[in-house]
Coordinates of C-alpha atoms in Angstrom, one line a residue:
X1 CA 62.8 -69.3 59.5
X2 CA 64.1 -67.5 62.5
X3 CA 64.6 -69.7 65.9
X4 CA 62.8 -67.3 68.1
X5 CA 59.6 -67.0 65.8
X6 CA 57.3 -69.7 64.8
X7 CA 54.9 -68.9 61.6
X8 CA 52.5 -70.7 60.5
X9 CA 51.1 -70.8 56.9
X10 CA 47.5 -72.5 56.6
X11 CA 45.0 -72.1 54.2
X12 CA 41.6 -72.6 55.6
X13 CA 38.6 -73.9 53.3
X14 CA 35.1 -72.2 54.1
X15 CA 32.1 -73.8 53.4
X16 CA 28.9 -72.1 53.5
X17 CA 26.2 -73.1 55.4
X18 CA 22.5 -72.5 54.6
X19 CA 20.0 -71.6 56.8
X20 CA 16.6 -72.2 56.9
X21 CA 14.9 -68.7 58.2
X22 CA 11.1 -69.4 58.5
X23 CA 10.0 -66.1 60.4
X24 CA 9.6 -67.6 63.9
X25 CA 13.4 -68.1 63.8
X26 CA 16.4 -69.7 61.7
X27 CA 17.4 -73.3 61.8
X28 CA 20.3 -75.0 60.5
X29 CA 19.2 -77.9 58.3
X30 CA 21.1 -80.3 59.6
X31 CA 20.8 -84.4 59.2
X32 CA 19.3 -84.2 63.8
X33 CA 16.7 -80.7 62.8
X34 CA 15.7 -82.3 59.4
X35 CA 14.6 -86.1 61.5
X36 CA 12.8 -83.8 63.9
X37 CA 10.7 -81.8 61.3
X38 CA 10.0 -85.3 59.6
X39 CA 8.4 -86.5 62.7
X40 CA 5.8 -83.7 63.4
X41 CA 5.4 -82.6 59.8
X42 CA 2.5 -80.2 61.1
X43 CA 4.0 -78.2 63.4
X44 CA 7.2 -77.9 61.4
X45 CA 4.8 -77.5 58.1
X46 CA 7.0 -74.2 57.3
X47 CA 10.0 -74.8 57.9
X48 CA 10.0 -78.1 55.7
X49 CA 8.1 -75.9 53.1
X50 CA 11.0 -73.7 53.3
X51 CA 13.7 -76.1 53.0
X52 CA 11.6 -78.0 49.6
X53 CA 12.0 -74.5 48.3
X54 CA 15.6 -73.8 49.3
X55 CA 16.5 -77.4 47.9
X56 CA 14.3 -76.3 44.4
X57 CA 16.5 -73.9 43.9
X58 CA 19.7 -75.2 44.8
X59 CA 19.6 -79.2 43.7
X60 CA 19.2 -79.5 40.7
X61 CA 18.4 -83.5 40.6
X62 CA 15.4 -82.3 42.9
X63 CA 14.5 -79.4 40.4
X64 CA 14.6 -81.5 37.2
X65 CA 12.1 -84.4 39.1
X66 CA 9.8 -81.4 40.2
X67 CA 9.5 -79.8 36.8
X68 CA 9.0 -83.2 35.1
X69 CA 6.1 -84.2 36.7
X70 CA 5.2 -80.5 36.3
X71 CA 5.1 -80.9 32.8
X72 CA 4.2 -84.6 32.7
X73 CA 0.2 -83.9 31.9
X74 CA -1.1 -82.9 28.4
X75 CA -3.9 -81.1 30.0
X76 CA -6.0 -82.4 27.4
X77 CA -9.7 -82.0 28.4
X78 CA -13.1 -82.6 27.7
X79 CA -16.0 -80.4 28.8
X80 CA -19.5 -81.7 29.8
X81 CA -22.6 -81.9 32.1
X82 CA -24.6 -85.1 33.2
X83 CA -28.0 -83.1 31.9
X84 CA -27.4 -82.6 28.4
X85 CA -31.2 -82.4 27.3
X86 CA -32.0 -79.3 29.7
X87 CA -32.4 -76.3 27.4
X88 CA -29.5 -74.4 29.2
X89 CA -26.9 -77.0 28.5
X90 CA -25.2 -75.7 25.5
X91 CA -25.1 -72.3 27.1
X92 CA -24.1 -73.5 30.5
X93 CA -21.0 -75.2 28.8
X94 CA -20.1 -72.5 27.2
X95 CA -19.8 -70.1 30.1
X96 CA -17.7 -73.2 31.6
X97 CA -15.5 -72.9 28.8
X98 CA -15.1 -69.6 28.8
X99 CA -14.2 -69.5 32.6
X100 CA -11.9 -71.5 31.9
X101 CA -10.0 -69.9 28.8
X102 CA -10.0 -66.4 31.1
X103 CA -8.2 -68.5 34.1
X104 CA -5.8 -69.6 31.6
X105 CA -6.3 -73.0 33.1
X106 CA -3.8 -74.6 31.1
X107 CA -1.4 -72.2 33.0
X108 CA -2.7 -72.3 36.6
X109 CA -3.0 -75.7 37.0
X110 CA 0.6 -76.5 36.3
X111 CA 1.5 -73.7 38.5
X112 CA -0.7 -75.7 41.4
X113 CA 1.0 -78.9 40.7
X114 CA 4.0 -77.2 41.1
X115 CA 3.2 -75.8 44.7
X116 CA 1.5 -79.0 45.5
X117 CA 4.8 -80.9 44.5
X118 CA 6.8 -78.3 46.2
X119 CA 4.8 -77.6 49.3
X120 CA 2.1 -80.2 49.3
X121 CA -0.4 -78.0 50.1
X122 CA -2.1 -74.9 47.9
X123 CA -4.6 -72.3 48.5
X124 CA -6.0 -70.2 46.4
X125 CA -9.3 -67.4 46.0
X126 CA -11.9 -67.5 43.0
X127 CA -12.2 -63.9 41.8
X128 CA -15.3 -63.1 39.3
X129 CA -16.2 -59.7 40.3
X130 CA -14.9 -56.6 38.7
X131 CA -12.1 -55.0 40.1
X132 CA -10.0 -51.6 39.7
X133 CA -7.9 -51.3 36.7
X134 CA -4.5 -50.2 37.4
X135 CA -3.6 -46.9 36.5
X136 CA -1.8 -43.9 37.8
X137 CA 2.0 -43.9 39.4
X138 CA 3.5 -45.9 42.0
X139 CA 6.7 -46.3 44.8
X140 CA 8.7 -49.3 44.3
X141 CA 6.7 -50.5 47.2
X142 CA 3.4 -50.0 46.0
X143 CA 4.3 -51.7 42.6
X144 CA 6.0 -54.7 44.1
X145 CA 2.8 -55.0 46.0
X146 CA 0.7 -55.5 42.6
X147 CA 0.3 -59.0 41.5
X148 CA -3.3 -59.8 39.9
X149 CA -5.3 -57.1 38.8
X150 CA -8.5 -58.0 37.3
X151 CA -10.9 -55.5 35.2
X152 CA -14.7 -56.0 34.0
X153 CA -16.0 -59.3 33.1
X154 CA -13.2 -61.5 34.5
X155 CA -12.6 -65.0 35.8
X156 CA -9.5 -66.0 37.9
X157 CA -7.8 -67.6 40.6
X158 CA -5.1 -65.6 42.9
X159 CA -2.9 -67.9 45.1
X160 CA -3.1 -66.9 49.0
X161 CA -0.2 -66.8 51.0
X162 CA 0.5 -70.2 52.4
X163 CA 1.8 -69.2 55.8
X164 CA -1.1 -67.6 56.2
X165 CA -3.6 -69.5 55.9
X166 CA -5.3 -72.5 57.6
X167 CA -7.6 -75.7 56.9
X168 CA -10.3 -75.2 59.4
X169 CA -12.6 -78.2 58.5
X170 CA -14.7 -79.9 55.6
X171 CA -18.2 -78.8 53.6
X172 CA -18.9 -81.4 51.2
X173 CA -15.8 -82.9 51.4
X174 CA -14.3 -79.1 50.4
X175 CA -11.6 -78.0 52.2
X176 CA -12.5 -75.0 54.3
X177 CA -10.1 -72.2 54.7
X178 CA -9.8 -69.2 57.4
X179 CA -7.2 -66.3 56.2
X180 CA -5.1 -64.4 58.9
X181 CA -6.3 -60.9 58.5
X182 CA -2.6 -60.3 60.2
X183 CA -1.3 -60.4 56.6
X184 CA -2.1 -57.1 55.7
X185 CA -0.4 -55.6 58.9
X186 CA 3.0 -55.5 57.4
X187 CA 2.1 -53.6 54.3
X188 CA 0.5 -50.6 56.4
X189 CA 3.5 -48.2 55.6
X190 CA 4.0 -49.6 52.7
X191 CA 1.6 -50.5 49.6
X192 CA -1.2 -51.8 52.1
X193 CA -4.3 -49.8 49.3
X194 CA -2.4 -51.9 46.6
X195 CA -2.0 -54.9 48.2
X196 CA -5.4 -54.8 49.2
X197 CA -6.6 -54.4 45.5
X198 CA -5.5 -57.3 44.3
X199 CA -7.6 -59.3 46.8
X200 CA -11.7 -60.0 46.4
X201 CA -14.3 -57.5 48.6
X202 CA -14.5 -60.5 51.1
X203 CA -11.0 -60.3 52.4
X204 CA -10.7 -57.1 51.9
X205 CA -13.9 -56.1 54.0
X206 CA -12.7 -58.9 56.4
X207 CA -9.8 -56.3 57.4
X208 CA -12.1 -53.3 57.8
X209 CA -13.5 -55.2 60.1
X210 CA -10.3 -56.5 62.1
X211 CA -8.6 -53.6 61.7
X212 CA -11.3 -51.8 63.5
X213 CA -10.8 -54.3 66.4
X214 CA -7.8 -55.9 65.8
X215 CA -10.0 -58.8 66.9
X216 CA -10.9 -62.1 65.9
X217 CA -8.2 -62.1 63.1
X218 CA -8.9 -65.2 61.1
X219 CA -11.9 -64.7 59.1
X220 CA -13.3 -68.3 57.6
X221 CA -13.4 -67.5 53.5
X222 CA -16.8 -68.6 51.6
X223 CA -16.5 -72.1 50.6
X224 CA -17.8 -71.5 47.3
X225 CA -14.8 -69.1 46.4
X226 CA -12.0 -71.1 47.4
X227 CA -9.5 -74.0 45.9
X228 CA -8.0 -75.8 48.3
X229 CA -5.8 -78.5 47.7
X230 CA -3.7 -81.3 49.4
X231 CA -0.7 -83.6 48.4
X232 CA 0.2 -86.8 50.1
X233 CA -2.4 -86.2 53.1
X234 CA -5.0 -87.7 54.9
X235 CA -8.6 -85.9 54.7
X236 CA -8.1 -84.8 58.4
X237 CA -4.5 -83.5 58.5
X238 CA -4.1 -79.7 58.2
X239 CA -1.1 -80.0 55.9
X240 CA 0.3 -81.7 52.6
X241 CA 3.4 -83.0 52.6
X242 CA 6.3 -81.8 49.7
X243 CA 7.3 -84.8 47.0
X244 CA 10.8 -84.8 48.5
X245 CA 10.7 -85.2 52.0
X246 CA 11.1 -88.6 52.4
X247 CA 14.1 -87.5 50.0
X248 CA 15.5 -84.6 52.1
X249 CA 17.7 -86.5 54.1
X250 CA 19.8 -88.3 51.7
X251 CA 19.5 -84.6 49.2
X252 CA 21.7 -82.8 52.4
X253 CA 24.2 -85.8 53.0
X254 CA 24.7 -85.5 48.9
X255 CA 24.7 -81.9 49.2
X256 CA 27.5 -82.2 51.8
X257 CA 29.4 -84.8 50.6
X258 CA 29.7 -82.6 47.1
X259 CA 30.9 -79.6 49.1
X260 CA 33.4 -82.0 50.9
X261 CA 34.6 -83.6 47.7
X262 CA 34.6 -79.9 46.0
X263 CA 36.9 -78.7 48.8
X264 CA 39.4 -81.6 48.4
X265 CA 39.9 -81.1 44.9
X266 CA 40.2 -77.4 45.8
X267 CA 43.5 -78.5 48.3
X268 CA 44.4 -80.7 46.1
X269 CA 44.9 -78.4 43.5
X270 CA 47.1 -75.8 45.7
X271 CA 50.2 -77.8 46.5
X272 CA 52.1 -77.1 49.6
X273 CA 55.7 -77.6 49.9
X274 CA 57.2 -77.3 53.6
X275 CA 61.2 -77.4 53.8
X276 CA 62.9 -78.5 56.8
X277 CA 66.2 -76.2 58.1
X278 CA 69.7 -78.7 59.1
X279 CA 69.7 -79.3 62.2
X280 CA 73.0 -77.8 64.8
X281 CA 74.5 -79.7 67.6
X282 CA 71.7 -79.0 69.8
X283 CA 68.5 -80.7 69.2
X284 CA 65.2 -78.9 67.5
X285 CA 67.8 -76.0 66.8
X286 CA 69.4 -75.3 63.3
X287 CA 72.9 -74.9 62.5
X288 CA 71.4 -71.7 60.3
X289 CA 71.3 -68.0 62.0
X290 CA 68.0 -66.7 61.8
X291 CA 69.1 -64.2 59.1
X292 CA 70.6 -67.3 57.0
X293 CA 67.2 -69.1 57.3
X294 CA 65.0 -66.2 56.1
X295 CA 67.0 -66.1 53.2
X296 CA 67.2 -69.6 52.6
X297 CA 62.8 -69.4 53.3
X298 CA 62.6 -66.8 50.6
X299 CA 64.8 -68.3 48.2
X300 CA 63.3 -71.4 47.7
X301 CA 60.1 -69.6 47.8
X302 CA 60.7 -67.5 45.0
X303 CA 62.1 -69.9 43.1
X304 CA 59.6 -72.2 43.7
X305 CA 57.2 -69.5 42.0
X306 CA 58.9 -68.3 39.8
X307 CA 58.9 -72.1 38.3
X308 CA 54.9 -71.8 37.9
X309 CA 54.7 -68.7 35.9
X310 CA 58.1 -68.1 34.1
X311 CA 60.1 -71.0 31.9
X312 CA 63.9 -70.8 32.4
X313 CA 66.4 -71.6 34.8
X314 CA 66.1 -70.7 38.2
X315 CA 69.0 -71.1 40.1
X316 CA 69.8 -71.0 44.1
X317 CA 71.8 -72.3 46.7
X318 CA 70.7 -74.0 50.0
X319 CA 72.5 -75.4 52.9
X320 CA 73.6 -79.0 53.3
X321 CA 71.0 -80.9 55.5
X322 CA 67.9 -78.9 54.3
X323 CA 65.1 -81.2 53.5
X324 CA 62.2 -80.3 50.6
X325 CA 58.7 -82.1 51.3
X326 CA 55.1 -82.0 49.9
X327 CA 52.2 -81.9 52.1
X328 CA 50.1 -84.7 50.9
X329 CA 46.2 -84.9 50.5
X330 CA 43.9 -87.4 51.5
X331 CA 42.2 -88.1 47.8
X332 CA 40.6 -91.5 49.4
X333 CA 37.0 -89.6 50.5
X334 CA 36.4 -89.3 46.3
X335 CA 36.3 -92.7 45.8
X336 CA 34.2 -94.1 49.3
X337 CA 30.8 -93.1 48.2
X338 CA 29.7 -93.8 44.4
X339 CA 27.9 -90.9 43.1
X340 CA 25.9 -93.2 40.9
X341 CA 24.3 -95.1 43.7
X342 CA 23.5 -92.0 45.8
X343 CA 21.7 -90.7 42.9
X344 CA 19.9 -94.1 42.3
X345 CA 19.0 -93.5 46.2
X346 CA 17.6 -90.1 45.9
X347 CA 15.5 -90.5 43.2
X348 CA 14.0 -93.8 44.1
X349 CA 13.1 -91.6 47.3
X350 CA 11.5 -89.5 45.3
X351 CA 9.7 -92.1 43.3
X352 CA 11.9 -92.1 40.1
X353 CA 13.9 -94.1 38.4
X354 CA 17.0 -92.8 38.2
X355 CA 16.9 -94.7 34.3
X356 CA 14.3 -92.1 34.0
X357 CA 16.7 -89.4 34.7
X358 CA 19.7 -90.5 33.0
X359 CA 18.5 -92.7 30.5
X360 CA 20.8 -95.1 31.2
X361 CA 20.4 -99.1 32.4
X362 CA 16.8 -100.9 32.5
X363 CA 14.7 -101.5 29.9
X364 CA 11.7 -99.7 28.1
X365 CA 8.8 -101.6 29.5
X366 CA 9.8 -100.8 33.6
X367 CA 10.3 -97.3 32.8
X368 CA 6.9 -97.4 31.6
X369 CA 5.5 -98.7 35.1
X370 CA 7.8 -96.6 36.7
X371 CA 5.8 -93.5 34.6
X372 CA 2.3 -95.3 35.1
X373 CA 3.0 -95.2 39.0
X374 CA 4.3 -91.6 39.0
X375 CA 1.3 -90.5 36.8
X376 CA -1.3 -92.6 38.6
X377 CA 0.2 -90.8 42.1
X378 CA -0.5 -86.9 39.9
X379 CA -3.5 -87.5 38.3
X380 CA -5.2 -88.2 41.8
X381 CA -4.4 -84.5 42.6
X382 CA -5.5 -83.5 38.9
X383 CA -8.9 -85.1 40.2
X384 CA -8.7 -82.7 42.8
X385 CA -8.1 -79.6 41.1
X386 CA -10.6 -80.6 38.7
X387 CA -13.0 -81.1 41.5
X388 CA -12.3 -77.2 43.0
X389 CA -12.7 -75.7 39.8
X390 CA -16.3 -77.6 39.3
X391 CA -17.0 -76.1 42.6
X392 CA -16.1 -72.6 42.1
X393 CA -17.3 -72.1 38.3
X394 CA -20.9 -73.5 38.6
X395 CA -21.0 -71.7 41.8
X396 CA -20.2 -68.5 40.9
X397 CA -20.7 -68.4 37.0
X398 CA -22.7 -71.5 35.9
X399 CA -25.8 -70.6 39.0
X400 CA -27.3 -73.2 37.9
X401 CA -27.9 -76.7 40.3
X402 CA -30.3 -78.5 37.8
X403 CA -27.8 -78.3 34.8
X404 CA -24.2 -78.4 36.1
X405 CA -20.6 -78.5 33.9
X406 CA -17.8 -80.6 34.6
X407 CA -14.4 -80.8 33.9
X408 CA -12.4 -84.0 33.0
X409 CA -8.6 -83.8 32.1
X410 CA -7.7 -86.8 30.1
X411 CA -5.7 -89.3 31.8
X412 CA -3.0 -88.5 29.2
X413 CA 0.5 -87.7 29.5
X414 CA 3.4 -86.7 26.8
X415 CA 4.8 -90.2 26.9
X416 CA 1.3 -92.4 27.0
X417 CA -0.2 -89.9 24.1
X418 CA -0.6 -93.1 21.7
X419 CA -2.0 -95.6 24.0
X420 CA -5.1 -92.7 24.7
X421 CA -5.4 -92.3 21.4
X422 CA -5.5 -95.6 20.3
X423 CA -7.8 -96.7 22.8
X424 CA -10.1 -93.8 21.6
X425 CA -9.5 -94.8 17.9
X426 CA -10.8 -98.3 18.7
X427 CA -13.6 -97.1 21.1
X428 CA -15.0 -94.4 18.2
X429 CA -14.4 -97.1 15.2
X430 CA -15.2 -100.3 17.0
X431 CA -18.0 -99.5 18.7
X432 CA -19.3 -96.4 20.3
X433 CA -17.0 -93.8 21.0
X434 CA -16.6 -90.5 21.3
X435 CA -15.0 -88.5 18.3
X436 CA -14.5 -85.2 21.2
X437 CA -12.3 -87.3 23.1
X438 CA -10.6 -89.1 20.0
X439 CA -9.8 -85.7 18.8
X440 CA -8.6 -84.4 22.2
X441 CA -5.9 -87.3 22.8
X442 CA -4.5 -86.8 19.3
X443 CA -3.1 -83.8 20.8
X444 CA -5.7 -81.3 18.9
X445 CA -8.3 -78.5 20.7
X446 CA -11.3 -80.3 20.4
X447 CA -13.6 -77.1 19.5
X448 CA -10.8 -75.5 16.8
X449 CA -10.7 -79.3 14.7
X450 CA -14.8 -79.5 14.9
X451 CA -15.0 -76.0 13.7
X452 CA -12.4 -77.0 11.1
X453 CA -14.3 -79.9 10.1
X454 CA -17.6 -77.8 10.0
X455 CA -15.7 -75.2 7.6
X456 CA -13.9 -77.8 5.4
X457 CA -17.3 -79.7 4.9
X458 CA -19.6 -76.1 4.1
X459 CA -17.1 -75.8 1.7
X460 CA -17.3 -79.3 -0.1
X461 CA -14.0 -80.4 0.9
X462 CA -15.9 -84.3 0.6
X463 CA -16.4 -83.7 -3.0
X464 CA -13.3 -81.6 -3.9
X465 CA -11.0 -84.1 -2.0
X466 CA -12.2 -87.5 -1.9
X467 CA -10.5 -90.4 0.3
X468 CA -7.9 -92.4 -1.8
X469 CA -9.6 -95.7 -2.4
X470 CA -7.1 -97.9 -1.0
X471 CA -7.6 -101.3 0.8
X472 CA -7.1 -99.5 3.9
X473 CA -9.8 -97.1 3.3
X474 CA -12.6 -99.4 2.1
X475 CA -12.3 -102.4 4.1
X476 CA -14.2 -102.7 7.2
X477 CA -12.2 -104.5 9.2
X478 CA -9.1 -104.3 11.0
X479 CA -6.6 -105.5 8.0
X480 CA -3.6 -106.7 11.0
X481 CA -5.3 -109.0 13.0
X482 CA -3.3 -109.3 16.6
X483 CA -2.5 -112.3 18.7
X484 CA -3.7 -111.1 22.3
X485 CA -3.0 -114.9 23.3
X486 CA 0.7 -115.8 22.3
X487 CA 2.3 -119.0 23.3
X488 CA 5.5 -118.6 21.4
X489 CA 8.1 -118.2 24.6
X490 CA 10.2 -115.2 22.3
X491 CA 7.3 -113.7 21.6
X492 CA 5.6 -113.6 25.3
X493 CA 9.2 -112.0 26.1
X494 CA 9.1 -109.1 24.1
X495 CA 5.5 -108.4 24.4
X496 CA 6.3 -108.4 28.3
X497 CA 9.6 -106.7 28.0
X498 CA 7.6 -104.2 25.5
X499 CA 10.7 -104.4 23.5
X500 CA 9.5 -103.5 20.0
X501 CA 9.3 -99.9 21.8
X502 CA 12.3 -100.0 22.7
X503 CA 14.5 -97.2 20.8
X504 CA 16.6 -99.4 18.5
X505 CA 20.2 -99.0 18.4
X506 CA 22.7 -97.0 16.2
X507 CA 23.2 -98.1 12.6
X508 CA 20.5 -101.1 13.3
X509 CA 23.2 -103.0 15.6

């Protein structure tokens, strides 16, 4: 290289940063702003909302816990109402029903656990009254603005924007909710008639009216219309808290050190080869002429590239004293922090075992306590949701206080299925349980089996198809008596261990 001008050749890693843009301003997650929105989680509600949803999308060990909890509950339920004998009953149920089959409850509810599990918090509007059908053209504006649009007889519930809304106090131990009428200001050039028409005559007459003023914009919603719901909150705190933010903290630092680790592989991937020019009788200047070292530079240069893409000889000539060197990465950060353990970490904060995740280590039986806690912690806000819906159905489609339907989702997950159903079994066959909820935790829609059964039996299935007469069949007893008492010390193992469940290896090994 020539005396008289220094160059420098450096390759620079970026590493892009997210930020966190919540309206009122942007924040830089970092390890400092994340500690501070832990310790005021209700003035910092958005921006920690935003950040669950940024990590949703971008973690994948935070997405996969999310939709597995998600999709944890069968949803299997059972319909009733404490007053069976009034003469409205049957017809009162069935209106409950059918409320329920036009929310597509099934549907909503896992979408609520998902924003409770996301956001910790969810609001959302009963709709029963007829609406507009849509129809005619729109801008791309006006269409974007369109989510829900009910016609005629209809029954649903539309989820109301989170930011803007607020927990204003308690009726019956119901959450009561005020909506910022502000809301609709930013659709006024654009799509405000069709955003409006996807929201129920009280809101939208609640902005006539503050539009008129611009006064007094948070209108309190009728109790009687609304679900709300909160995760991981006490009954007097204005917001829920997200599943993972006791998790957030260690989710960035694995975030980072992945981006830090990606970036060193990166580097050391690109190998960089420096070459040092002889040195002359004076010191830090070489016996080369500049001319002499720019050709030398780009000799070994090209040769040095042509060796990666071409096969043959490459042959050049350098002076005496020149010294070739490779620049050297540091490979030691991949091997500091075990990736195993900082998983094991994260999803213990989030209240998995990380067995559960990778199916690997522990046994079958503390899985299983690990998914009894994890369900015990969901079905509390199943109870909730369950408890809304109650409100809002017999409220505004039941109207009736002296013969009131209820809702029960069976405590019954995809991986507890048989235990339900067993305990039903023994219930209905034992003594005196119900054949509804038997059916139901065998997986089946209650009304479509009885309806089966009624169909099969009006066409003399009984006669046509009799039971095989088998031991089974005609004894009325339980034919495997079970030890509930063992005092054999293997036994008491397994039964603790619950090893019989456990999935047995390969080949029987």
């Amino acid at each position: 290289m020539p005396d008289n001008k220094e160059e420098n050749y450096e390759h620079n890693s970026y590493k892009s940063i997210e930020w966190i843009d919540t309206g009122r301003r942007q924040y830089r997650a970092t390890a400092d702003t994340v500690k501070m929105w832990m310790c005021d989680h209700i003035t910092f509600n958005k921006e920690i909302r935003d950040l669950s949803d940024t990590l949703y999308n971008s973690k994948g060990l935070y997405s996969r816990v999310i939709d597995y909890i998600v999709a944890l509950p069968t949803l299997d339920k059972v319909i009733y109402g404490s007053n069976n004998k009034n003469k409205r009953y049957i017809t009162n149920r069935e209106k409950y029903k059918n409320a329920l089959s036009k929310m597509k409850d099934d549907t909503l509810t896992r979408d609520i656990i998902r924003k409770l599990t996301k956001s910790g918090t969810y609001f959302g509007y009963f709709i029963s009254e007829e609406l507009k059908s849509l129809k005619g053209s729109f801008s791309d504006y006006e269409i974007d603005a369109v989510a829900e649009l009910n016609n005629k007889s209809n029954c649903g519930v539309i989820s109301l924007p989170v930011d803007y809304c607020k927990i204003v106090g308690t009726e019956n131990s119901s959450y009561v909710l005020a909506f910022d009428m502000q809301y609709f200001d930013q659709f006024r050039t654009n799509g405000l008639s069709q955003r409006l028409m996807r929201y129920p005559k009280e809101i939208r007459d609640g902005y006539k009216k503050y539009n008129s003023s611009k006064s007094e914009k948070w209108l309190v919603l009728d109790n009687s219309k609304t679900v709300v719901l909160k995760a991981r909150a006490d009954i007097d705190e204005r917001w829920g808290r997200p599943l993972g933010l006791g998790a957030f903290l260690d989710i960035l630092f694995d975030q980072d050190y992945t981006e830090v680790k990606r970036d060193t592989v990166q580097r050391a991937n690109g190998q960089v080869i420096y070459q040092t020019f002889p040195e002359g009788n004076k010191e830090n200047k070489s016996v080369l002429s500049s001319a002499q070292q720019q050709k030398q530079h780009n000799d070994v240069r090209d040769a040095i590239h042509n060796r990666k893409n071409n096969s043959g000889v490459n042959f050049f000539s350098i002076a005496a004293g020149t010294a070739l060197n490779e620049l050297k990465i540091d490979l030691s950060i991949l091997d500091k922090i075990k990736d195993d353990e900082l998983i094991k970490k994260i999803a213990t904060d989030l209240g998995f075992a990380s067995s559960l995740l990778n199916g690997e280590e522990s046994n079958y039986s503390s899985q299983q306590n690990n998914l009894d806690l994890i369900s015990a912690e969901l079905f509390t806000w199943i109870k909730q949701i369950e408890s809304e819906y109650d409100k809002v159905i017999n409220a505004n489609i039941i109207r009736d206080d002296k013969c009131e339907i209820h809702l029960n989702y069976l405590p019954m997950t995809h991986l507890n299925r048989d235990k339900i159903k067993n305990n039903a079994k023994e219930l209905y066959t034992l003594g005196r349980g119900s054949l509804k909820v038997w059916i139901a935790a065998s997986g089946f829609n209650t009304d479509a089996y009885i309806a089966l059964m009624e169909e099969e039996l009006a066409e003399g299935f009984d006669e046509k198809f009799p039971v095989h007469p088998t031991s089974f069949t005609q004894s009325p007893n339980e034919n495997k008596p079970s030890e509930d008492n063992p005092t054999n010390e293997n036994t008491i193992k397994t039964k603790s261990n619950d090893a019989n469940n456990n999935p047995s290896p390969k080949g029987g090994e």
